[in-house]
Amino acid sequence: MWQQLIEVLDKICKVYDDLANLGEKKRDALVIVDMDALSKILDQEQIIAAKIQKLEQQRGAILLELSKDNPKVSSNTKAEDFYKTAPTQYVTKKLMEIHSKLTQNVNRTLKISENNQILAQTALDAITFKLNRLGGAFIEPTYGNKGAIVTHQKKFDYQA
């Protein structure tokens, strides 16, 4: 059972690495505003997210099974403490290594995701600004005197 946990955690680690690499490709697509590539990347992200969900369910089932045999384990037990209850030092060491690598991959993925979110928001703001200039309308409110929000509404001109 412990070997299954090692295998599942290793797979999760690899999938998060794939997700981070995909996030870097997404950044490149956002920078050059390549909508076709971005669409393909979003489809791939959904596939990876489904893999992560499936692997997390497997991990949860394995942990539940392993925790039944260990009275020291509760829902508040940290992963590192749980790994120390493994039957051999080798298994404990392997689990700690994978845990460390997984933490790094998840943090890398989150950082890339945050940066991509900023890029996407900036691109959206630029597009909104361009549309506002082209259409002569203001989609978002602006701030007036003393911080009050002022909305500018474009009145239609029906003159031919």
PDB file of N, CA and C in Angstrom, residues 86-132:
ATOM      1  N   ALA A  86       5.827   5.262   8.124  1.00  0.00           N
ATOM      2  CA  ALA A  86       6.024   4.221   7.108  1.00  0.00           C
ATOM      3  C   ALA A  86       6.817   3.059   7.710  1.00  0.00           C
ATOM      4  N   PRO A  87       6.655   1.866   7.161  1.00  0.00           N
ATOM      5  CA  PRO A  87       7.285   0.678   7.756  1.00  0.00           C
ATOM      6  C   PRO A  87       8.817   0.657   7.669  1.00  0.00           C
ATOM      7  N   THR A  88       9.397   1.338   6.667  1.00  0.00           N
ATOM      8  CA  THR A  88      10.862   1.323   6.544  1.00  0.00           C
ATOM      9  C   THR A  88      11.393   2.739   6.347  1.00  0.00           C
ATOM     10  N   GLN A  89      12.679   2.901   6.629  1.00  0.00           N
ATOM     11  CA  GLN A  89      13.335   4.197   6.434  1.00  0.00           C
ATOM     12  C   GLN A  89      13.360   4.566   4.948  1.00  0.00           C
ATOM     13  N   TYR A  90      13.542   3.571   4.101  1.00  0.00           N
ATOM     14  CA  TYR A  90      13.585   3.824   2.664  1.00  0.00           C
ATOM     15  C   TYR A  90      12.261   4.448   2.188  1.00  0.00           C
ATOM     16  N   VAL A  91      11.150   3.883   2.611  1.00  0.00           N
ATOM     17  CA  VAL A  91       9.834   4.399   2.212  1.00  0.00           C
ATOM     18  C   VAL A  91       9.640   5.810   2.742  1.00  0.00           C
ATOM     19  N   THR A  92      10.022   6.034   3.996  1.00  0.00           N
ATOM     20  CA  THR A  92       9.908   7.374   4.577  1.00  0.00           C
ATOM     21  C   THR A  92      10.738   8.368   3.781  1.00  0.00           C
ATOM     22  N   LYS A  93      11.973   8.007   3.481  1.00  0.00           N
ATOM     23  CA  LYS A  93      12.861   8.896   2.725  1.00  0.00           C
ATOM     24  C   LYS A  93      12.292   9.180   1.336  1.00  0.00           C
ATOM     25  N   LYS A  94      11.804   8.155   0.673  1.00  0.00           N
ATOM     26  CA  LYS A  94      11.236   8.317  -0.674  1.00  0.00           C
ATOM     27  C   LYS A  94      10.004   9.228  -0.645  1.00  0.00           C
ATOM     28  N   LEU A  95       9.136   9.029   0.337  1.00  0.00           N
ATOM     29  CA  LEU A  95       7.940   9.864   0.463  1.00  0.00           C
ATOM     30  C   LEU A  95       8.310  11.321   0.745  1.00  0.00           C
ATOM     31  N   MET A  96       9.318  11.534   1.584  1.00  0.00           N
ATOM     32  CA  MET A  96       9.755  12.902   1.901  1.00  0.00           C
ATOM     33  C   MET A  96      10.337  13.583   0.660  1.00  0.00           C
ATOM     34  N   GLU A  97      11.094  12.844  -0.140  1.00  0.00           N
ATOM     35  CA  GLU A  97      11.665  13.397  -1.366  1.00  0.00           C
ATOM     36  C   GLU A  97      10.564  13.800  -2.350  1.00  0.00           C
ATOM     37  N   ILE A  98       9.615  12.906  -2.534  1.00  0.00           N
ATOM     38  CA  ILE A  98       8.511  13.195  -3.455  1.00  0.00           C
ATOM     39  C   ILE A  98       7.683  14.368  -2.935  1.00  0.00           C
ATOM     40  N   HIS A  99       7.456  14.395  -1.628  1.00  0.00           N
ATOM     41  CA  HIS A  99       6.685  15.487  -1.026  1.00  0.00           C
ATOM     42  C   HIS A  99       7.371  16.831  -1.277  1.00  0.00           C
ATOM     43  N   SER A 100       8.678  16.853  -1.105  1.00  0.00           N
ATOM     44  CA  SER A 100       9.441  18.084  -1.331  1.00  0.00           C
ATOM     45  C   SER A 100       9.357  18.516  -2.794  1.00  0.00           C
ATOM     46  N   LYS A 101       9.542  17.571  -3.686  1.00  0.00           N
ATOM     47  CA  LYS A 101       9.476  17.867  -5.119  1.00  0.00           C
ATOM     48  C   LYS A 101       8.072  18.310  -5.518  1.00  0.00           C
ATOM     49  N   LEU A 102       7.061  17.658  -4.957  1.00  0.00           N
ATOM     50  CA  LEU A 102       5.681  18.019  -5.249  1.00  0.00           C
ATOM     51  C   LEU A 102       5.371  19.438  -4.775  1.00  0.00           C
ATOM     52  N   THR A 103       5.855  19.775  -3.596  1.00  0.00           N
ATOM     53  CA  THR A 103       5.662  21.128  -3.069  1.00  0.00           C
ATOM     54  C   THR A 103       6.287  22.156  -4.003  1.00  0.00           C
ATOM     55  N   GLN A 104       7.484  21.879  -4.480  1.00  0.00           N
ATOM     56  CA  GLN A 104       8.153  22.786  -5.413  1.00  0.00           C
ATOM     57  C   GLN A 104       7.359  22.933  -6.706  1.00  0.00           C
ATOM     58  N   ASN A 105       6.873  21.816  -7.246  1.00  0.00           N
ATOM     59  CA  ASN A 105       6.114  21.864  -8.494  1.00  0.00           C
ATOM     60  C   ASN A 105       4.795  22.613  -8.339  1.00  0.00           C
ATOM     61  N   VAL A 106       4.115  22.394  -7.221  1.00  0.00           N
ATOM     62  CA  VAL A 106       2.852  23.098  -6.982  1.00  0.00           C
ATOM     63  C   VAL A 106       3.116  24.594  -6.828  1.00  0.00           C
ATOM     64  N   ASN A 107       4.144  24.966  -6.077  1.00  0.00           N
ATOM     65  CA  ASN A 107       4.465  26.387  -5.902  1.00  0.00           C
ATOM     66  C   ASN A 107       4.857  27.035  -7.226  1.00  0.00           C
ATOM     67  N   ARG A 108       5.620  26.322  -8.032  1.00  0.00           N
ATOM     68  CA  ARG A 108       5.999  26.830  -9.356  1.00  0.00           C
ATOM     69  C   ARG A 108       4.765  27.032 -10.227  1.00  0.00           C
ATOM     70  N   THR A 109       3.860  26.064 -10.190  1.00  0.00           N
ATOM     71  CA  THR A 109       2.626  26.152 -10.977  1.00  0.00           C
ATOM     72  C   THR A 109       1.780  27.336 -10.521  1.00  0.00           C
ATOM     73  N   LEU A 110       1.674  27.538  -9.213  1.00  0.00           N
ATOM     74  CA  LEU A 110       0.888  28.664  -8.692  1.00  0.00           C
ATOM     75  C   LEU A 110       1.492  30.004  -9.096  1.00  0.00           C
ATOM     76  N   LYS A 111       2.803  30.106  -9.027  1.00  0.00           N
ATOM     77  CA  LYS A 111       3.488  31.356  -9.402  1.00  0.00           C
ATOM     78  C   LYS A 111       3.249  31.666 -10.877  1.00  0.00           C
ATOM     79  N   ILE A 112       3.413  30.656 -11.731  1.00  0.00           N
ATOM     80  CA  ILE A 112       3.182  30.843 -13.164  1.00  0.00           C
ATOM     81  C   ILE A 112       1.730  31.224 -13.416  1.00  0.00           C
ATOM     82  N   SER A 113       0.808  30.581 -12.707  1.00  0.00           N
ATOM     83  CA  SER A 113      -0.614  30.876 -12.864  1.00  0.00           C
ATOM     84  C   SER A 113      -0.935  32.318 -12.467  1.00  0.00           C
ATOM     85  N   GLU A 114      -0.354  32.776 -11.367  1.00  0.00           N
ATOM     86  CA  GLU A 114      -0.567  34.163 -10.932  1.00  0.00           C
ATOM     87  C   GLU A 114      -0.042  35.143 -11.975  1.00  0.00           C
ATOM     88  N   ASN A 115       1.149  34.872 -12.504  1.00  0.00           N
ATOM     89  CA  ASN A 115       1.721  35.746 -13.527  1.00  0.00           C
ATOM     90  C   ASN A 115       0.861  35.752 -14.788  1.00  0.00           C
ATOM     91  N   ASN A 116       0.366  34.583 -15.176  1.00  0.00           N
ATOM     92  CA  ASN A 116      -0.498  34.504 -16.352  1.00  0.00           C
ATOM     93  C   ASN A 116      -1.806  35.240 -16.135  1.00  0.00           C
ATOM     94  N   GLN A 117      -2.309  35.197 -14.923  1.00  0.00           N
ATOM     95  CA  GLN A 117      -3.546  35.907 -14.617  1.00  0.00           C
ATOM     96  C   GLN A 117      -3.338  37.416 -14.767  1.00  0.00           C
ATOM     97  N   ILE A 118      -2.188  37.895 -14.335  1.00  0.00           N
ATOM     98  CA  ILE A 118      -1.873  39.319 -14.489  1.00  0.00           C
ATOM     99  C   ILE A 118      -1.767  39.678 -15.965  1.00  0.00           C
ATOM    100  N   LEU A 119      -1.074  38.831 -16.734  1.00  0.00           N
ATOM    101  CA  LEU A 119      -0.963  39.072 -18.173  1.00  0.00           C
ATOM    102  C   LEU A 119      -2.328  39.069 -18.853  1.00  0.00           C
ATOM    103  N   ALA A 120      -3.174  38.125 -18.494  1.00  0.00           N
ATOM    104  CA  ALA A 120      -4.505  38.033 -19.099  1.00  0.00           C
ATOM    105  C   ALA A 120      -5.337  39.265 -18.746  1.00  0.00           C
ATOM    106  N   GLN A 121      -5.264  39.700 -17.500  1.00  0.00           N
ATOM    107  CA  GLN A 121      -6.025  40.875 -17.080  1.00  0.00           C
ATOM    108  C   GLN A 121      -5.521  42.129 -17.787  1.00  0.00           C
ATOM    109  N   THR A 122      -4.207  42.229 -17.935  1.00  0.00           N
ATOM    110  CA  THR A 122      -3.626  43.376 -18.631  1.00  0.00           C
ATOM    111  C   THR A 122      -4.054  43.383 -20.096  1.00  0.00           C
ATOM    112  N   ALA A 123      -4.034  42.215 -20.724  1.00  0.00           N
ATOM    113  CA  ALA A 123      -4.476  42.132 -22.118  1.00  0.00           C
ATOM    114  C   ALA A 123      -5.949  42.495 -22.245  1.00  0.00           C
ATOM    115  N   LEU A 124      -6.754  42.034 -21.310  1.00  0.00           N
ATOM    116  CA  LEU A 124      -8.176  42.361 -21.319  1.00  0.00           C
ATOM    117  C   LEU A 124      -8.397  43.856 -21.124  1.00  0.00           C
ATOM    118  N   ASP A 125      -7.637  44.469 -20.233  1.00  0.00           N
ATOM    119  CA  ASP A 125      -7.742  45.917 -20.013  1.00  0.00           C
ATOM    120  C   ASP A 125      -7.363  46.685 -21.277  1.00  0.00           C
ATOM    121  N   ALA A 126      -6.314  46.222 -21.961  1.00  0.00           N
ATOM    122  CA  ALA A 126      -5.887  46.888 -23.189  1.00  0.00           C
ATOM    123  C   ALA A 126      -6.962  46.773 -24.268  1.00  0.00           C
ATOM    124  N   ILE A 127      -7.561  45.597 -24.385  1.00  0.00           N
ATOM    125  CA  ILE A 127      -8.626  45.408 -25.375  1.00  0.00           C
ATOM    126  C   ILE A 127      -9.829  46.268 -25.032  1.00  0.00           C
ATOM    127  N   THR A 128     -10.187  46.325 -23.760  1.00  0.00           N
ATOM    128  CA  THR A 128     -11.314  47.159 -23.327  1.00  0.00           C
ATOM    129  C   THR A 128     -11.038  48.625 -23.640  1.00  0.00           C
ATOM    130  N   PHE A 129      -9.819  49.059 -23.380  1.00  0.00           N
ATOM    131  CA  PHE A 129      -9.438  50.446 -23.662  1.00  0.00           C
ATOM    132  C   PHE A 129      -9.565  50.741 -25.152  1.00  0.00           C
ATOM    133  N   LYS A 130      -9.059  49.833 -25.990  1.00  0.00           N
ATOM    134  CA  LYS A 130      -9.137  50.021 -27.442  1.00  0.00           C
ATOM    135  C   LYS A 130     -10.599  50.053 -27.916  1.00  0.00           C
ATOM    136  N   LEU A 131     -11.408  49.144 -27.378  1.00  0.00           N
ATOM    137  CA  LEU A 131     -12.823  49.132 -27.758  1.00  0.00           C
ATOM    138  C   LEU A 131     -13.519  50.413 -27.327  1.00  0.00           C
ATOM    139  N   ASN A 132     -13.176  50.914 -26.153  1.00  0.00           N
ATOM    140  CA  ASN A 132     -13.758  52.166 -25.679  1.00  0.00           C
ATOM    141  C   ASN A 132     -13.389  53.319 -26.615  1.00  0.00           C
TER     142      ASN A 132
END
